[in-house]
Short mmCIF file of C-alpha atoms in Angstrom, two decimals:
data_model
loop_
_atom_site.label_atom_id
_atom_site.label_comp_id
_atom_site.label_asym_id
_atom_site.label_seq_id
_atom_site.Cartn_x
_atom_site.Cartn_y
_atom_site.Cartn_z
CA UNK A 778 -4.62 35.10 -15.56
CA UNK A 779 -5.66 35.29 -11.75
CA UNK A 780 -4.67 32.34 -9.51
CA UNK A 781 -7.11 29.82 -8.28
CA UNK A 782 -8.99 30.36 -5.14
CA UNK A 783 -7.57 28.01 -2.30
CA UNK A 784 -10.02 25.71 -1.53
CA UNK A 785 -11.67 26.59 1.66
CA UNK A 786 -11.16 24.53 4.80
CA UNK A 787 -14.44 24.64 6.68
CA UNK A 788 -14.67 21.83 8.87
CA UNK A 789 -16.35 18.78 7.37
CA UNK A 790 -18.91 18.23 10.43
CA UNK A 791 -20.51 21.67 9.76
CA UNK A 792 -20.60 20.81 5.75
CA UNK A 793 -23.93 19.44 5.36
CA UNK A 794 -26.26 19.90 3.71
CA UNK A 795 -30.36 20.95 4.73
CA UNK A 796 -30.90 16.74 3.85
CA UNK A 797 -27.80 15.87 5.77
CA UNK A 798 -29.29 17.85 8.51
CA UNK A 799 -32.98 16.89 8.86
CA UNK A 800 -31.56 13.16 8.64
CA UNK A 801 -29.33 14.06 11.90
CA UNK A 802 -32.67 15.34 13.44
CA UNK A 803 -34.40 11.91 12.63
CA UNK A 804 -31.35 10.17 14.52
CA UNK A 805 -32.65 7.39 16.78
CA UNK A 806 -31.63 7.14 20.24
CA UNK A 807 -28.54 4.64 20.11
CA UNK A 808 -27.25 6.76 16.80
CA UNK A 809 -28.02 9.48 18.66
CA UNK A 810 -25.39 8.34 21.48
CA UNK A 811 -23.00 7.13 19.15
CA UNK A 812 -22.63 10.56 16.93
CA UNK A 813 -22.28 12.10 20.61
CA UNK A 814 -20.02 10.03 21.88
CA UNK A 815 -17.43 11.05 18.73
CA UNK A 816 -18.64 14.71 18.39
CA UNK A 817 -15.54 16.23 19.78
CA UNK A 818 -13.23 13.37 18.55
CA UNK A 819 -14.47 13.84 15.14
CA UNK A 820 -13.50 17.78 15.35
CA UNK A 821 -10.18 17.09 16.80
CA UNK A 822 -9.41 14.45 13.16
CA UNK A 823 -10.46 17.38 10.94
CA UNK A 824 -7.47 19.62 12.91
CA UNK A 825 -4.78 16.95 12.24
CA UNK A 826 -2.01 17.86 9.57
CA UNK A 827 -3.02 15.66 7.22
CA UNK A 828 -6.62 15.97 7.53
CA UNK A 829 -6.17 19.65 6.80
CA UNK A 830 -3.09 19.04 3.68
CA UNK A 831 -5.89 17.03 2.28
CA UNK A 832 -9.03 19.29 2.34
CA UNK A 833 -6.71 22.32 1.36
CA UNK A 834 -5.83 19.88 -1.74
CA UNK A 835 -2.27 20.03 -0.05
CA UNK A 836 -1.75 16.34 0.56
CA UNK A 837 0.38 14.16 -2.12
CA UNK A 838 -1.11 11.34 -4.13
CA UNK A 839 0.83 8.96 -2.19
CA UNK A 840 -0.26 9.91 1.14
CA UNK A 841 -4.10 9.14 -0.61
CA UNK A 842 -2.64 6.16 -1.49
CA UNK A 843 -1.19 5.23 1.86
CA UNK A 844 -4.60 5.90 2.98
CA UNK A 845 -6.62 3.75 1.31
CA UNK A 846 -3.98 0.41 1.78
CA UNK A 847 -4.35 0.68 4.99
CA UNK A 848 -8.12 0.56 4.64
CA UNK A 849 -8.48 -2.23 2.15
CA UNK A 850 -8.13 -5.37 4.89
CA UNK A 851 -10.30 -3.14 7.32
CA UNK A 852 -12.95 -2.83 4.41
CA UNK A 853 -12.14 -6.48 3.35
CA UNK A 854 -12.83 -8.23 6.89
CA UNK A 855 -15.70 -6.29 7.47
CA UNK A 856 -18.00 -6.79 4.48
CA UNK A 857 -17.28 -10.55 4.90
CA UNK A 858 -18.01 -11.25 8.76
CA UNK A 859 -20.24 -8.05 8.74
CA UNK A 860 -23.65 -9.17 7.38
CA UNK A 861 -24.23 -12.72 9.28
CA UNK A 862 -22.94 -11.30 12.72
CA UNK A 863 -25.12 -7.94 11.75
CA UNK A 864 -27.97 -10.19 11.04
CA UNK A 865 -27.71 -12.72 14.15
CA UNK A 866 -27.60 -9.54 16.43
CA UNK A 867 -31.10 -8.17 14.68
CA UNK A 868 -29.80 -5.75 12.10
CA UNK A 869 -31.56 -6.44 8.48
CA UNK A 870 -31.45 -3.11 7.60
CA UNK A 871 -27.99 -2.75 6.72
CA UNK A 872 -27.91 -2.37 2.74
CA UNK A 873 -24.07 -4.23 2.29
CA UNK A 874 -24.35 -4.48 -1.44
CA UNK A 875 -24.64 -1.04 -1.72
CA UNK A 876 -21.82 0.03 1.17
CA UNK A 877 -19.12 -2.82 0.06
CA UNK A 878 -16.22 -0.57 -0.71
CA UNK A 879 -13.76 -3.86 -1.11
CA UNK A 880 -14.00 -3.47 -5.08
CA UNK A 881 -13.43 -0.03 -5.28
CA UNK A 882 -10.72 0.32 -3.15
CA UNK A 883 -9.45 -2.94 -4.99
CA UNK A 884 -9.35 -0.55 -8.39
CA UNK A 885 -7.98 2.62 -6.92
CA UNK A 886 -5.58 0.74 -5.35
CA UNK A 887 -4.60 -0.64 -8.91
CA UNK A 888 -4.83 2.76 -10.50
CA UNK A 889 -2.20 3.61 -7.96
CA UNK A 890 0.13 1.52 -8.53
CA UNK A 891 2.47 3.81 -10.72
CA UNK A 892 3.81 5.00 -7.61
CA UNK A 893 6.32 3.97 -5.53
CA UNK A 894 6.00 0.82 -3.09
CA UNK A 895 4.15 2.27 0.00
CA UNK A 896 5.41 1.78 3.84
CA UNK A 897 3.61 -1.21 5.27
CA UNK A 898 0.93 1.00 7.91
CA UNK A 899 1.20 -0.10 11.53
CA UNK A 900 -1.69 1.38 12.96
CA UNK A 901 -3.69 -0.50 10.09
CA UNK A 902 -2.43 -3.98 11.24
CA UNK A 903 -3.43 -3.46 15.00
CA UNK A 904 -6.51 -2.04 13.54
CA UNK A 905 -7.17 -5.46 11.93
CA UNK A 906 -6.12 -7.65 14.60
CA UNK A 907 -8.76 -5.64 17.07
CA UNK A 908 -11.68 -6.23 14.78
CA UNK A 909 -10.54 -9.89 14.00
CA UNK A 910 -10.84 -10.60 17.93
CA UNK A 911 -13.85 -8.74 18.26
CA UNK A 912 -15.79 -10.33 15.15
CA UNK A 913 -14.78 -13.55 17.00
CA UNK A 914 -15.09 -12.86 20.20
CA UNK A 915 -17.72 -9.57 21.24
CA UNK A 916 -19.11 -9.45 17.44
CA UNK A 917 -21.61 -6.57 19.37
CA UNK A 918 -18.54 -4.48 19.66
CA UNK A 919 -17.55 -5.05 15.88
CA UNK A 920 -20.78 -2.96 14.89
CA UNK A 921 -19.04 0.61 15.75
CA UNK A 922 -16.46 -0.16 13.51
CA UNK A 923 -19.09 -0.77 10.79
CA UNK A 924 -21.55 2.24 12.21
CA UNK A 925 -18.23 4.50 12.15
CA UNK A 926 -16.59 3.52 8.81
CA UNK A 927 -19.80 4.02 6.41
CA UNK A 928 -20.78 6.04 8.38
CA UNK A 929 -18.00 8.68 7.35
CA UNK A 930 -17.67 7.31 4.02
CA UNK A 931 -21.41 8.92 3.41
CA UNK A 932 -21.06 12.18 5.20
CA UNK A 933 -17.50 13.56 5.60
CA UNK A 934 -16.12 11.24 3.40
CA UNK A 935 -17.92 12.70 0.65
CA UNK A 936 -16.14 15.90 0.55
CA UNK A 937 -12.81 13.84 1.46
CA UNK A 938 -13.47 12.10 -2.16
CA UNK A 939 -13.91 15.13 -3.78
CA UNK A 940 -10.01 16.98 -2.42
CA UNK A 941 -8.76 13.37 -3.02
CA UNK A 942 -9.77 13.54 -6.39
CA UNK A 943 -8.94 17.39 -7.31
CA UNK A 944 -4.95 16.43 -5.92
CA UNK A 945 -4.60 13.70 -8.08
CA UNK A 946 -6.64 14.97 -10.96
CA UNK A 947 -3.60 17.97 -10.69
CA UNK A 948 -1.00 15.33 -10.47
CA UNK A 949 -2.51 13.64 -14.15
CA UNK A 950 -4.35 10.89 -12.43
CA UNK A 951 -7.32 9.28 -12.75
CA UNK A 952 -9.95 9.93 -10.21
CA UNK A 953 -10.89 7.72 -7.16
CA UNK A 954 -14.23 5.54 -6.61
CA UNK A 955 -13.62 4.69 -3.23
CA UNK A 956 -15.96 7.57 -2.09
CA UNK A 957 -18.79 7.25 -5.02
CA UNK A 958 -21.33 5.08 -3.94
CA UNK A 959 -24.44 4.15 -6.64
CA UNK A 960 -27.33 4.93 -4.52
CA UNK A 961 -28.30 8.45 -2.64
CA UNK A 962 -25.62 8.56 0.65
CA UNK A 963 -28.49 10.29 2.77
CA UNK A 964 -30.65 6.94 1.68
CA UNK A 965 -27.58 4.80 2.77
CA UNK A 966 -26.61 6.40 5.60
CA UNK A 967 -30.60 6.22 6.93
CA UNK A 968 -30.82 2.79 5.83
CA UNK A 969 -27.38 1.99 8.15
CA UNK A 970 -28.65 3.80 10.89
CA UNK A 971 -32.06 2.11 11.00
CA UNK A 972 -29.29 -1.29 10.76
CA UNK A 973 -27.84 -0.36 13.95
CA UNK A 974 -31.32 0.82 15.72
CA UNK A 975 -32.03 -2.38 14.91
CA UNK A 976 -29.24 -3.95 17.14
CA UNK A 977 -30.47 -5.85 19.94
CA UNK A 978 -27.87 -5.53 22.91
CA UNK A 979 -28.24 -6.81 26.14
CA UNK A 980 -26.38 -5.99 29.64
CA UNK A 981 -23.25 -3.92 29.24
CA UNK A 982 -23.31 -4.31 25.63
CA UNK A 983 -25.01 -0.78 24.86
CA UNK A 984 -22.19 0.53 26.72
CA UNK A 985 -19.80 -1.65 25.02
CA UNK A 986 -20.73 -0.21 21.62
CA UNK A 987 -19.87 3.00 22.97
CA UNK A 988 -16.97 1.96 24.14
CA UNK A 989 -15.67 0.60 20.74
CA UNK A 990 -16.50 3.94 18.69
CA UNK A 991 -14.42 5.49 20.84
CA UNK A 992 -11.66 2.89 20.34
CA UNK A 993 -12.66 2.98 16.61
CA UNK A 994 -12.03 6.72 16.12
CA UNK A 995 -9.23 6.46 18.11
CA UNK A 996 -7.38 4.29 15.80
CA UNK A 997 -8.53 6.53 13.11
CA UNK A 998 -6.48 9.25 14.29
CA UNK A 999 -3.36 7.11 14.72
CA UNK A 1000 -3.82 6.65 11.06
CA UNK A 1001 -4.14 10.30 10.76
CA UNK A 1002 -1.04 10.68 12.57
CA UNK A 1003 1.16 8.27 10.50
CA UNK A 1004 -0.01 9.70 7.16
CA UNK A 1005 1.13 12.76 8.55
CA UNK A 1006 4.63 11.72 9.11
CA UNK A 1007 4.61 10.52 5.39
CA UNK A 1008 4.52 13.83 3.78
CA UNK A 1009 7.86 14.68 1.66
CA UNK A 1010 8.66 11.21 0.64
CA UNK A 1011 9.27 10.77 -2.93
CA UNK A 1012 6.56 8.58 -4.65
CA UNK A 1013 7.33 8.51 -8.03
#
């Protein structure tokens, strides 16, 4: 019998599709900025080792695993400081019900327990110490972090959920919800996007928000980076 095709690696910014892309040409002007503002970022995440182990279904379970820890007090502090600051700033548009990714990741999490204790991530703890001040302190800022997050999780992160789930479906494991959301993800993602339209900003805090995305993907591809390092540990 002839082997499987690899699965292709075409980068996930150019995998949309003809909904995905009418809904970038109905950005508004400060989501407009914001997808600029990571463009080349976002390009240079896709190129990382373990960005590419995972969409060529190369990446172990575990580093999936490691992956989603390190998310799950991001996800956590987020969807319960998210809505009241989102709301005080102007944003009523923000659907949380349907976004809130705490329970899923809670279950996958659980579902991946079988394998061996995972390193504690250190990227993921400065991560949450940032968006602890900033929900406290510049709650504007906190926004990107939202903006960026679901953001993914409804466009890239859909094909991300699929490779995830193809690896461990290989390794005799059950399949991921992280990445399955119950409504349409071009409805979500619109519905988020009118949310941070909706922002009202003041002074330098237009530029601020900018300035956090940037932060935001930055620390993204730290976690990248440590995942990568991960790869060849024994999980089982």
């Amino acid at each position: 019998m002839p082997a499987s095709p690899s699965p292709v690696s075409a980068p996930i910014s150019s995998h949309a599709d003809q909904a995905d892309a009418l809904l970038r040409r109905g950005f508004g002007p400060r989501v407009r900025r914001l997808h600029s503002r990571i463009g080349k970022a976002h390009h240079q995440a896709e190129g990382m080792t373990f960005s590419r182990a995972l969409l060529e279904h190369r990446a172990q379970p575990g580093q999936i695993a490691a992956l989603l820890c390190a998310l799950q007090p991001v996800y956590a502090l987020l969807e319960r400081e998210g809505p009241a600051l989102a709301s005080v700033l102007g944003a009523t548009a923000i659907p949380w019900h349907a976004l809130a990714r705490s329970t899923a990741l809670s279950h996958d999490l659980a579902t991946l327990s079988v394998l061996s204790p995972l390193p504690p991530s250190v990227v993921a703890e400065r991560w949450l110490e940032r968006i602890q001040w900033v929900a406290a302190q510049e709650p504007h800022r906190l926004m990107a972090h939202i903006y960026l997050r679901y953001g993914g999780d409804l466009s890239g992160g859909q094909r991300l959920g699929q490779a995830a789930n193809a690896i461990l479906h290989r390794n005799g494991m059950p399949a991921l919800t992280f990445w399955i959301f119950d409504q349409d993800p071009n409805s979500l993602k619109q519905a988020l996007h009118q949310g941070i339209e909706q922002l009202v900003l003041a002074g330098q805090q237009e530029e601020e928000l900018l300035e956090e995305a940037d932060l935001a993907f930055d620390t993204t591809q730290q976690l990248l980076g440590e995942l990568d390092h991960l790869e060849g540990l024994a999980w089982r």
